[in-house]
mmCIF file of C-alpha atoms in Angstrom:
data_model
loop_
_atom_site.group_PDB
_atom_site.id
_atom_site.type_symbol
_atom_site.label_atom_id
_atom_site.label_comp_id
_atom_site.label_asym_id
_atom_site.label_seq_id
_atom_site.Cartn_x
_atom_site.Cartn_y
_atom_site.Cartn_z
ATOM 1 C CA MET A 1 -33.021 36.622 19.139
ATOM 2 C CA GLY A 2 -29.693 35.252 20.599
ATOM 3 C CA TYR A 3 -29.371 33.090 17.510
ATOM 4 C CA ALA A 4 -29.374 36.384 15.337
ATOM 5 C CA VAL A 5 -26.537 37.531 17.124
ATOM 6 C CA PHE A 6 -24.408 35.066 17.185
ATOM 7 C CA THR A 7 -24.907 34.442 14.185
ATOM 8 C CA ALA A 8 -23.797 38.237 12.561
ATOM 9 C CA ARG A 9 -20.932 37.738 15.507
ATOM 10 C CA LYS A 10 -19.609 34.357 13.402
ATOM 11 C CA LEU A 11 -19.813 36.463 10.573
ATOM 12 C CA MET A 12 -17.948 39.204 11.136
ATOM 13 C CA LEU A 13 -15.478 37.000 12.677
ATOM 14 C CA THR A 14 -14.863 34.698 9.617
ATOM 15 C CA ASN A 15 -14.878 38.130 7.301
ATOM 16 C CA ARG A 16 -12.069 39.276 9.524
ATOM 17 C CA ILE A 17 -10.509 35.630 9.504
ATOM 18 C CA ASN A 18 -11.043 35.914 5.728
ATOM 19 C CA GLN A 19 -9.370 39.627 5.651
ATOM 20 C CA LEU A 20 -6.336 38.899 7.606
ATOM 21 C CA ASN A 21 -5.474 35.232 5.891
ATOM 22 C CA PHE A 22 -5.624 37.425 2.661
ATOM 23 C CA ARG A 23 -3.097 40.098 3.845
ATOM 24 C CA ILE A 24 -0.793 36.926 4.568
ATOM 25 C CA MET A 25 -1.339 36.082 1.107
ATOM 26 C CA GLN A 26 -0.115 39.346 0.060
ATOM 27 C CA LEU A 27 3.354 38.936 2.320
ATOM 28 C CA SER A 28 3.754 35.539 1.291
ATOM 29 C CA GLN A 29 3.725 37.068 -2.055
ATOM 30 C CA GLN A 30 5.985 40.041 -1.303
ATOM 31 C CA GLN A 31 8.472 37.661 0.475
ATOM 32 C CA GLN A 32 8.494 35.455 -2.811
ATOM 33 C CA THR A 33 9.349 39.007 -4.780
ATOM 34 C CA LEU A 34 12.077 39.539 -2.480
ATOM 35 C CA SER A 35 13.382 36.446 -2.382
ATOM 36 C CA LYS A 36 13.805 36.217 -6.238
ATOM 37 C CA ALA A 37 15.399 39.988 -6.279
ATOM 38 C CA ALA A 38 17.883 38.757 -3.912
ATOM 39 C CA GLY A 39 18.653 35.653 -6.005
ATOM 40 C CA ASP A 40 18.875 38.027 -9.061
ATOM 41 C CA LYS A 41 20.688 40.109 -6.969
ATOM 42 C CA GLU A 42 23.259 37.807 -6.094
ATOM 43 C CA ARG A 43 23.291 36.180 -9.688
ATOM 44 C CA GLN A 44 24.471 39.783 -11.196
ATOM 45 C CA ILE A 45 27.124 40.408 -8.888
ATOM 46 C CA SER A 46 28.730 36.760 -9.196
ATOM 47 C CA TRP A 47 28.627 37.779 -13.032
ATOM 48 C CA ILE A 48 30.405 40.986 -12.345
ATOM 49 C CA LYS A 49 32.590 39.419 -10.245
ATOM 50 C CA GLY A 50 33.704 36.758 -12.829
ATOM 51 C CA MET A 51 33.778 39.637 -15.353
ATOM 52 C CA PHE A 52 36.346 41.563 -13.209
ATOM 53 C CA ASN A 53 38.455 38.430 -13.230
ATOM 54 C CA THR A 54 38.544 37.809 -16.457
ATOM 55 C CA ILE A 55 39.621 41.242 -17.589
ATOM 56 C CA GLY A 56 41.881 40.895 -14.705
ATOM 57 C CA ASN A 57 43.893 37.702 -16.065
ATOM 58 C CA ALA A 58 43.831 38.977 -19.322
ATOM 59 C CA PHE A 59 45.295 41.996 -18.986
ATOM 60 C CA THR A 60 48.208 39.857 -16.769
ATOM 61 C CA GLN A 61 48.557 37.239 -19.487
ATOM 62 C CA ARG A 62 48.854 40.831 -22.145
ATOM 63 C CA MET A 63 51.271 42.260 -19.531
ATOM 64 C CA ASN A 64 53.605 39.148 -18.844
ATOM 65 C CA LEU A 65 53.451 38.348 -22.847
ATOM 66 C CA GLN A 66 54.379 42.192 -23.389
ATOM 67 C CA THR A 67 57.300 41.827 -20.611
ATOM 68 C CA GLN A 68 58.568 38.598 -22.277
ATOM 69 C CA ALA A 69 58.605 40.389 -25.278
ATOM 70 C CA ALA A 70 60.028 43.616 -23.993
ATOM 71 C CA ILE A 71 62.714 41.194 -22.276
ATOM 72 C CA ASN A 72 63.684 38.775 -25.334
ATOM 73 C CA GLN A 73 64.338 42.850 -27.407
ATOM 74 C CA ALA A 74 66.772 43.685 -24.164
ATOM 75 C CA GLY A 75 69.027 41.210 -24.555
ATOM 76 C CA ASN A 76 71.359 41.149 -22.020
ATOM 77 C CA ASP A 77 71.402 44.932 -21.022
ATOM 78 C CA PRO A 78 70.558 44.456 -16.773
ATOM 79 C CA ALA A 79 69.785 48.415 -16.589
ATOM 80 C CA ALA A 80 67.574 47.949 -19.215
ATOM 81 C CA LEU A 81 65.936 44.569 -18.198
ATOM 82 C CA GLN A 82 66.128 46.118 -14.452
ATOM 83 C CA GLN A 83 64.030 49.231 -15.905
ATOM 84 C CA LEU A 84 61.396 47.378 -17.774
ATOM 85 C CA LEU A 85 60.803 44.448 -15.367
ATOM 86 C CA SER A 86 60.225 47.580 -12.638
ATOM 87 C CA GLY A 87 57.466 49.319 -14.690
ATOM 88 C CA SER A 88 55.949 46.435 -15.611
ATOM 89 C CA TYR A 89 55.186 44.659 -12.125
ATOM 90 C CA ALA A 90 54.562 48.723 -11.279
ATOM 91 C CA MET A 91 51.831 48.484 -14.047
ATOM 92 C CA GLN A 92 50.586 44.779 -13.035
ATOM 93 C CA ASN A 93 50.497 45.808 -9.235
ATOM 94 C CA ALA A 94 48.540 49.420 -10.085
ATOM 95 C CA MET A 95 45.998 46.977 -12.478
ATOM 96 C CA ALA A 96 45.457 44.720 -9.896
ATOM 97 C CA GLN A 97 45.192 47.046 -6.665
ATOM 98 C CA GLN A 98 42.173 48.600 -8.752
ATOM 99 C CA PHE A 99 40.288 45.388 -9.660
ATOM 100 C CA GLN A 100 40.823 44.448 -6.317
ATOM 101 C CA PHE A 101 39.638 47.583 -5.024
ATOM 102 C CA ALA A 102 36.372 47.499 -7.783
ATOM 103 C CA GLY A 103 35.359 43.876 -6.418
ATOM 104 C CA MET A 104 35.473 45.689 -2.648
ATOM 105 C CA MET A 105 33.582 48.442 -3.696
ATOM 106 C CA ILE A 106 31.292 45.545 -5.498
ATOM 107 C CA ASP A 107 31.102 43.636 -2.075
ATOM 108 C CA PHE A 108 29.986 46.841 -0.137
ATOM 109 C CA GLN A 109 27.439 47.695 -2.308
ATOM 110 C CA SER A 110 26.098 43.659 -2.855
ATOM 111 C CA SER A 111 26.047 43.163 1.021
ATOM 112 C CA GLY A 112 24.091 46.250 1.728
ATOM 113 C CA ASP A 113 21.945 45.660 -0.980
ATOM 114 C CA LEU A 114 21.264 42.445 0.265
ATOM 115 C CA GLN A 115 21.073 43.088 4.035
ATOM 116 C CA SER A 116 18.522 45.728 3.129
ATOM 117 C CA VAL A 117 16.115 42.849 1.730
ATOM 118 C CA LYS A 118 17.104 40.946 4.761
ATOM 119 C CA GLU A 119 15.637 43.696 6.915
ATOM 120 C CA MET A 120 12.183 44.126 4.633
ATOM 121 C CA GLU A 121 12.001 40.045 4.670
ATOM 122 C CA ASN A 122 12.528 40.206 8.367
ATOM 123 C CA GLN A 123 9.895 42.918 8.735
ATOM 124 C CA ILE A 124 7.462 40.967 6.336
ATOM 125 C CA GLU A 125 7.934 37.361 9.073
ATOM 126 C CA ILE A 126 6.923 39.863 12.176
ATOM 127 C CA GLU A 127 3.990 41.004 10.079
ATOM 128 C CA ARG A 128 2.907 37.874 8.969
ATOM 129 C CA LYS A 129 3.129 36.230 12.478
ATOM 130 C CA ASN A 130 1.480 38.703 13.753
ATOM 131 C CA LEU A 131 -1.564 38.063 11.561
ATOM 132 C CA GLU A 132 -1.073 34.358 11.878
ATOM 133 C CA THR A 133 -1.861 35.501 15.923
ATOM 134 C CA GLN A 134 -4.721 37.347 15.094
ATOM 135 C CA VAL A 135 -6.063 34.916 12.992
ATOM 136 C CA GLN A 136 -5.899 32.267 15.916
ATOM 137 C CA ALA A 137 -7.279 33.903 18.363
ATOM 138 C CA LEU A 138 -10.226 35.046 15.916
ATOM 139 C CA THR A 139 -10.413 31.346 14.983
ATOM 140 C CA ALA A 140 -10.586 30.575 18.647
ATOM 141 C CA GLU A 141 -13.397 33.501 19.458
ATOM 142 C CA ARG A 142 -15.611 32.135 16.640
ATOM 143 C CA HIS A 143 -15.474 28.878 17.389
ATOM 144 C CA SER A 144 -16.491 30.025 21.376
ATOM 145 C CA VAL A 145 -19.433 31.456 19.171
ATOM 146 C CA GLU A 146 -20.403 28.489 17.358
ATOM 147 C CA LYS A 147 -21.035 26.766 20.602
ATOM 148 C CA ALA A 148 -22.501 29.216 22.608
ATOM 149 C CA GLU A 149 -25.122 29.815 18.636
ATOM 150 C CA GLU A 150 -25.416 25.997 19.245
ATOM 151 C CA ASN A 151 -26.371 25.947 23.288
ATOM 152 C CA GLU A 152 -28.845 28.986 21.886
ATOM 153 C CA ILE A 153 -30.658 26.851 19.238
ATOM 154 C CA LYS A 154 -30.547 24.150 21.457
ATOM 155 C CA ASN A 155 -32.352 26.531 24.142
ATOM 156 C CA SER A 156 -34.952 27.776 21.986
ATOM 157 C CA ALA A 157 -35.436 24.158 20.923
ATOM 158 C CA CYS A 158 -36.070 23.399 24.396
ATOM 159 C CA LEU A 159 -38.534 26.254 25.162
ATOM 160 C CA LEU A 160 -40.468 25.750 22.129
ATOM 161 C CA ILE A 161 -40.933 21.902 22.944
ATOM 162 C CA THR A 162 -41.976 22.915 26.369
ATOM 163 C CA SER A 163 -44.654 25.888 25.412
ATOM 164 C CA LEU A 164 -46.060 23.357 23.445
#
């Protein structure tokens, strides 16, 4: 009778350990998915920043070319040159500020997104460690049940031999 109780308990423990290991595998898959999403987001952010830099550089080059052409047309008139240059620099400065602001907004948004992914990864890691601790405890309990089961088998065998 004792052997059956130990076997039933061992099977229950084995089932629970398997359930926990399955959940651990699911959490590992979630971590991989989050890591991939974070990598994709970082590449996307890098691409957007590169695009803004390219647009900003192209705009600056065009403004410089237009300014140079206007300087050539203005000739030697100092007042016209002063007005032209101040307008050109004001326009370049305004555009540079807009690009800088857009870059700051991208950084702000991306840091928030990446921070939320990091928090989810941390929560998953905490749950995974908790489950692994449970698996270790259940495995230790299963080993003790197996030893008790072996002792019960030996005791039953000894009782059978002595009764013969």
